[in-house]
Amino acid sequence: MERIRAALIDIDGVLTVSWKALPGAVRAMERLRDAGIRTALVTNNTSRTRASIASRLGGLGFPVDAGDVLTAPAATAAYLREHFPGARCLLLNSGDVRDDLEGVALVEEGDADVVVLGGAGPEFGYEALNGVFRQLRRGARLVSMHRNLYWRTEGGLDLDTGAFLEGLEKAARVEAEVTGKPAPAFFASALAHLGADASEALMVGDDIESDVLAAQRSGITGVLVRTGKYLPETHRDASGTPDHVLDSFAGLPALLGAG
């Protein structure tokens, strides 16, 4: 692990659960920074902007600012600006991330060119999902910020976008373009942000498929933590094997020899 110079770190389930810091996470982040490890927080969180996330984490004691946070909404905005410039985009999302969708033309009614799915929540009711289905049947393209099936809250596991996305894809006979994790472009963007090569970076996450194995397919060392959405059965039945498994993010500095 001596070659590791940069760390990509998931937030939900790794650093926090329901925006409460997990034991030892703040101190572990401080130790990484003190050791000169470059860090980026890479998250599929779609309910808050980068600035809001950084502010919330800073209030918990994490040494981060907005420039350290890379979100699926920001990656989605870049994708839409490049591939669908000027397109009319219908957004279905739980939470307001419009500030991170700069340059994207959002519409609330009428025919859309692109349907954009963010994070699931109360907004994902029958009427809204049926409206999305009809837009797709009319020929709208489908872009999703992620396809996570569930995530961890203090009340337990909650359904996420992937549980609805697969049904929409099958019903409308379309395939979504995914812009957040596990998209290779998302990891490439994070590495470019840190000025690091894949061979000198690691990814820490609680989602074995979208976080860890996806990063490993991009040449990044994968570290799975047994917190957040981690379940023994998903670990056992996964499509591959993580490079490393830790009980929590608190154990990362020791793995890297960082203090």
Tab-separated table of C-alpha atoms in Angstrom:
chain	number	residue	atom	x	y	z
A	1	MET	CA	0.000	0.000	0.000
A	2	GLU	CA	3.037	2.295	-0.039
A	3	ARG	CA	2.168	3.464	-3.566
A	4	ILE	CA	-1.233	4.881	-2.471
A	5	ARG	CA	-1.270	8.679	-2.627
A	6	ALA	CA	-4.991	9.390	-3.021
A	7	ALA	CA	-8.256	8.147	-1.530
A	8	LEU	CA	-11.754	8.310	-3.010
A	9	ILE	CA	-14.206	8.067	-0.138
A	10	ASP	CA	-17.945	7.457	-0.163
A	11	ILE	CA	-19.949	9.429	2.408
A	12	ASP	CA	-23.266	7.738	3.229
A	13	GLY	CA	-22.551	4.556	5.162
A	14	VAL	CA	-18.798	5.170	5.290
A	15	LEU	CA	-18.330	8.497	7.066
A	16	THR	CA	-21.909	9.009	8.248
A	17	VAL	CA	-25.309	7.379	8.630
A	18	SER	CA	-28.279	9.775	8.552
A	19	TRP	CA	-25.713	12.612	8.822
A	20	LYS	CA	-24.288	11.358	12.090
A	21	ALA	CA	-20.541	10.667	12.045
A	22	LEU	CA	-19.602	7.015	12.436
A	23	PRO	CA	-17.215	6.223	15.305
A	24	GLY	CA	-13.612	7.146	14.535
A	25	ALA	CA	-14.400	8.557	11.078
A	26	VAL	CA	-13.451	12.185	11.801
A	27	ARG	CA	-10.139	11.221	13.366
A	28	ALA	CA	-9.373	8.842	10.491
A	29	MET	CA	-9.922	11.627	7.960
A	30	GLU	CA	-7.638	13.913	9.934
A	31	ARG	CA	-4.923	11.245	9.987
A	32	LEU	CA	-5.143	10.786	6.220
A	33	ARG	CA	-4.780	14.526	5.678
A	34	ASP	CA	-1.859	14.707	8.111
A	35	ALA	CA	-0.144	11.899	6.188
A	36	GLY	CA	-0.460	13.817	2.928
A	37	ILE	CA	-3.067	11.485	1.385
A	38	ARG	CA	-5.113	13.437	-1.160
A	39	THR	CA	-8.815	12.827	-0.571
A	40	ALA	CA	-12.026	13.309	-2.525
A	41	LEU	CA	-15.487	12.527	-1.238
A	42	VAL	CA	-17.300	10.787	-4.092
A	43	THR	CA	-20.980	10.319	-3.455
A	44	ASN	CA	-24.172	9.328	-5.197
A	45	ASN	CA	-26.037	11.523	-2.715
A	46	THR	CA	-28.635	13.399	-4.730
A	47	SER	CA	-30.493	15.285	-2.002
A	48	ARG	CA	-27.898	17.983	-1.280
A	49	THR	CA	-25.554	20.228	-3.237
A	50	ARG	CA	-21.772	19.998	-2.883
A	51	ALA	CA	-21.733	23.128	-0.717
A	52	SER	CA	-24.491	21.791	1.523
A	53	ILE	CA	-22.744	18.435	1.959
A	54	ALA	CA	-19.436	20.093	2.823
A	55	SER	CA	-21.139	22.389	5.322
A	56	ARG	CA	-22.905	19.491	7.006
A	57	LEU	CA	-19.716	17.421	7.221
A	58	GLY	CA	-17.743	20.405	8.476
A	59	GLY	CA	-20.275	20.810	11.257
A	60	LEU	CA	-19.540	17.226	12.306
A	61	GLY	CA	-15.814	17.965	12.470
A	62	PHE	CA	-14.635	16.579	9.122
A	63	PRO	CA	-11.830	18.680	7.561
A	64	VAL	CA	-13.498	19.160	4.173
A	65	ASP	CA	-14.829	21.930	1.950
A	66	ALA	CA	-17.009	22.021	-1.161
A	67	GLY	CA	-13.984	21.506	-3.413
A	68	ASP	CA	-13.430	18.089	-1.810
A	69	VAL	CA	-16.917	16.835	-2.707
A	70	LEU	CA	-17.754	15.226	-6.063
A	71	THR	CA	-21.435	14.405	-6.495
A	72	ALA	CA	-23.567	12.475	-8.949
A	73	PRO	CA	-25.661	15.611	-9.717
A	74	ALA	CA	-22.547	17.585	-10.681
A	75	ALA	CA	-21.348	14.699	-12.869
A	76	THR	CA	-24.821	14.503	-14.412
A	77	ALA	CA	-24.780	18.205	-15.270
A	78	ALA	CA	-21.434	17.809	-17.041
A	79	TYR	CA	-22.759	14.792	-18.957
A	80	LEU	CA	-25.922	16.589	-20.053
A	81	ARG	CA	-24.036	19.711	-21.141
A	82	GLU	CA	-21.729	17.577	-23.292
A	83	HIS	CA	-24.162	15.061	-24.755
A	84	PHE	CA	-27.509	16.916	-24.724
A	85	PRO	CA	-26.739	20.642	-24.955
A	86	GLY	CA	-29.895	22.722	-24.723
A	87	ALA	CA	-32.119	19.704	-24.124
A	88	ARG	CA	-35.357	20.042	-22.156
A	89	CYS	CA	-34.753	17.910	-19.054
A	90	LEU	CA	-37.409	16.595	-16.700
A	91	LEU	CA	-35.897	15.939	-13.257
A	92	LEU	CA	-37.369	13.470	-10.769
A	93	ASN	CA	-35.398	13.711	-7.544
A	94	SER	CA	-35.836	13.822	-3.782
A	95	GLY	CA	-34.120	17.021	-2.659
A	96	ASP	CA	-33.079	20.260	-4.339
A	97	VAL	CA	-29.780	20.022	-6.233
A	98	ARG	CA	-30.514	22.628	-8.898
A	99	ASP	CA	-27.434	24.637	-7.907
A	100	ASP	CA	-25.291	21.678	-9.020
A	101	LEU	CA	-27.131	21.388	-12.356
A	102	GLU	CA	-25.681	24.528	-13.866
A	103	GLY	CA	-26.270	24.850	-17.596
A	104	VAL	CA	-29.112	22.294	-17.664
A	105	ALA	CA	-32.544	23.402	-18.926
A	106	LEU	CA	-35.032	21.921	-16.452
A	107	VAL	CA	-38.728	21.748	-17.311
A	108	GLU	CA	-41.705	20.769	-15.167
A	109	GLU	CA	-44.328	20.189	-17.852
A	110	GLY	CA	-44.639	19.419	-21.533
A	111	ASP	CA	-42.573	17.017	-23.599
A	112	ALA	CA	-39.007	16.488	-22.412
A	113	ASP	CA	-35.968	15.478	-24.444
A	114	VAL	CA	-34.315	13.783	-21.469
A	115	VAL	CA	-35.697	12.361	-18.234
A	116	VAL	CA	-33.207	12.609	-15.363
A	117	LEU	CA	-33.634	10.429	-12.290
A	118	GLY	CA	-31.941	11.440	-9.060
A	119	GLY	CA	-32.400	9.914	-5.634
A	120	ALA	CA	-35.640	8.194	-4.658
A	121	GLY	CA	-38.007	9.501	-2.009
A	122	PRO	CA	-41.664	10.510	-1.587
A	123	GLU	CA	-41.531	12.151	-5.026
A	124	PHE	CA	-41.295	8.687	-6.647
A	125	GLY	CA	-45.032	8.038	-6.471
A	126	TYR	CA	-47.230	6.350	-9.086
A	127	GLU	CA	-48.256	9.556	-10.870
A	128	ALA	CA	-44.661	10.776	-11.207
A	129	LEU	CA	-43.275	7.417	-12.327
A	130	ASN	CA	-46.101	6.918	-14.800
A	131	GLY	CA	-45.374	10.384	-16.184
A	132	VAL	CA	-41.741	9.394	-16.663
A	133	PHE	CA	-42.835	6.173	-18.364
A	134	ARG	CA	-44.974	8.137	-20.828
A	135	GLN	CA	-42.116	10.534	-21.584
A	136	LEU	CA	-39.867	7.572	-22.354
A	137	ARG	CA	-42.523	6.017	-24.580
A	138	ARG	CA	-42.654	9.304	-26.494
A	139	GLY	CA	-38.933	9.021	-27.163
A	140	ALA	CA	-37.232	10.885	-24.311
A	141	ARG	CA	-33.779	9.624	-23.338
A	142	LEU	CA	-33.231	8.303	-19.812
A	143	VAL	CA	-30.326	9.452	-17.639
A	144	SER	CA	-29.948	8.293	-14.038
A	145	MET	CA	-27.575	9.701	-11.452
A	146	HIS	CA	-27.104	6.181	-10.086
A	147	ARG	CA	-28.814	2.812	-9.890
A	148	ASN	CA	-28.362	1.984	-6.192
A	149	LEU	CA	-31.095	-0.370	-4.985
A	150	TYR	CA	-31.113	0.790	-1.361
A	151	TRP	CA	-29.235	2.849	1.189
A	152	ARG	CA	-28.822	2.899	4.965
A	153	THR	CA	-30.623	5.343	7.272
A	154	GLU	CA	-30.869	5.351	11.038
A	155	GLY	CA	-34.219	3.595	10.611
A	156	GLY	CA	-32.774	0.790	8.478
A	157	LEU	CA	-32.447	0.120	4.750
A	158	ASP	CA	-34.591	2.257	2.413
A	159	LEU	CA	-35.341	1.668	-1.271
A	160	ASP	CA	-33.405	3.827	-3.714
A	161	THR	CA	-33.594	4.737	-7.397
A	162	GLY	CA	-32.371	1.430	-8.812
A	163	ALA	CA	-35.467	-0.362	-7.535
A	164	PHE	CA	-37.620	1.879	-9.779
A	165	LEU	CA	-35.134	2.330	-12.607
A	166	GLU	CA	-35.075	-1.324	-13.610
A	167	GLY	CA	-38.863	-1.368	-13.906
A	168	LEU	CA	-38.885	1.766	-16.069
A	169	GLU	CA	-36.177	0.358	-18.333
A	170	LYS	CA	-38.081	-2.873	-18.875
A	171	ALA	CA	-41.503	-1.264	-19.272
A	172	ALA	CA	-40.320	1.422	-21.708
A	173	ARG	CA	-37.735	-0.826	-23.388
A	174	VAL	CA	-34.915	1.657	-22.899
A	175	GLU	CA	-31.532	1.577	-21.187
A	176	ALA	CA	-30.492	4.378	-18.856
A	177	GLU	CA	-27.203	6.218	-19.067
A	178	VAL	CA	-25.769	6.208	-15.523
A	179	THR	CA	-23.592	9.190	-14.599
A	180	GLY	CA	-22.621	8.567	-10.971
A	181	LYS	CA	-21.000	5.491	-9.470
A	182	PRO	CA	-20.431	2.879	-10.915
A	183	ALA	CA	-19.850	4.729	-14.205
A	184	PRO	CA	-16.135	4.593	-15.171
A	185	ALA	CA	-16.277	8.276	-16.178
A	186	PHE	CA	-17.198	9.218	-12.613
A	187	PHE	CA	-14.079	7.558	-11.230
A	188	ALA	CA	-11.935	9.039	-14.003
A	189	SER	CA	-13.224	12.497	-13.138
A	190	ALA	CA	-12.393	11.982	-9.461
A	191	LEU	CA	-8.858	10.858	-10.290
A	192	ALA	CA	-8.357	13.875	-12.558
A	193	HIS	CA	-9.626	16.116	-9.761
A	194	LEU	CA	-6.951	14.726	-7.439
A	195	GLY	CA	-4.248	14.595	-10.093
A	196	ALA	CA	-3.719	10.895	-9.365
A	197	ASP	CA	-3.320	7.751	-11.446
A	198	ALA	CA	-5.577	4.780	-10.774
A	199	SER	CA	-2.573	2.742	-9.601
A	200	GLU	CA	-1.900	5.157	-6.738
A	201	ALA	CA	-5.506	5.543	-5.563
A	202	LEU	CA	-8.004	3.564	-3.531
A	203	MET	CA	-11.768	3.708	-3.202
A	204	VAL	CA	-13.508	3.188	0.153
A	205	GLY	CA	-17.183	2.261	0.107
A	206	ASP	CA	-19.985	0.268	1.697
A	207	ASP	CA	-21.510	-0.790	-1.638
A	208	ILE	CA	-19.455	-3.713	-2.901
A	209	GLU	CA	-20.674	-3.444	-6.500
A	210	SER	CA	-21.083	0.295	-7.203
A	211	ASP	CA	-18.239	1.537	-5.006
A	212	VAL	CA	-15.603	-1.133	-4.651
A	213	LEU	CA	-15.710	-3.551	-7.578
A	214	ALA	CA	-16.549	-0.759	-10.016
A	215	ALA	CA	-13.453	1.133	-8.852
A	216	GLN	CA	-11.333	-2.008	-9.181
A	217	ARG	CA	-12.460	-2.381	-12.792
A	218	SER	CA	-11.000	1.095	-13.330
A	219	GLY	CA	-7.670	-0.010	-11.857
A	220	ILE	CA	-8.262	1.549	-8.437
A	221	THR	CA	-7.617	-0.420	-5.240
A	222	GLY	CA	-10.958	-1.281	-3.624
A	223	VAL	CA	-11.652	-1.178	0.115
A	224	LEU	CA	-14.996	-2.450	1.402
A	225	VAL	CA	-16.173	-1.378	4.867
A	226	ARG	CA	-18.631	-3.358	6.990
A	227	THR	CA	-20.777	-0.336	7.806
A	228	GLY	CA	-23.727	1.430	6.157
A	229	LYS	CA	-25.526	-0.745	3.621
A	230	TYR	CA	-23.000	-3.586	3.970
A	231	LEU	CA	-24.693	-6.984	4.230
A	232	PRO	CA	-22.864	-10.318	4.552
A	233	GLU	CA	-25.061	-11.856	1.857
A	234	THR	CA	-24.287	-9.167	-0.725
A	235	HIS	CA	-20.600	-9.585	0.076
A	236	ARG	CA	-20.856	-13.342	-0.353
A	237	ASP	CA	-22.850	-13.157	-3.594
A	238	ALA	CA	-20.909	-10.284	-5.195
A	239	SER	CA	-19.517	-10.462	-8.716
A	240	GLY	CA	-15.941	-10.145	-7.457
A	241	THR	CA	-13.650	-9.886	-4.444
A	242	PRO	CA	-12.607	-6.600	-2.789
A	243	ASP	CA	-8.886	-5.940	-2.488
A	244	HIS	CA	-9.356	-5.178	1.210
A	245	VAL	CA	-12.172	-5.420	3.762
A	246	LEU	CA	-12.260	-3.295	6.926
A	247	ASP	CA	-14.684	-3.166	9.824
A	248	SER	CA	-15.007	0.584	9.307
A	249	PHE	CA	-13.377	3.671	7.800
A	250	ALA	CA	-11.624	4.164	11.140
A	251	GLY	CA	-9.278	1.326	10.164
A	252	LEU	CA	-8.068	2.919	6.919
A	253	PRO	CA	-5.137	4.938	8.331
A	254	ALA	CA	-3.646	1.775	9.825
A	255	LEU	CA	-4.033	-0.040	6.483
A	256	LEU	CA	-2.120	2.784	4.810
A	257	GLY	CA	0.405	3.191	7.600
A	258	ALA	CA	-0.856	6.761	8.084
A	259	GLY	CA	-0.066	7.576	11.673
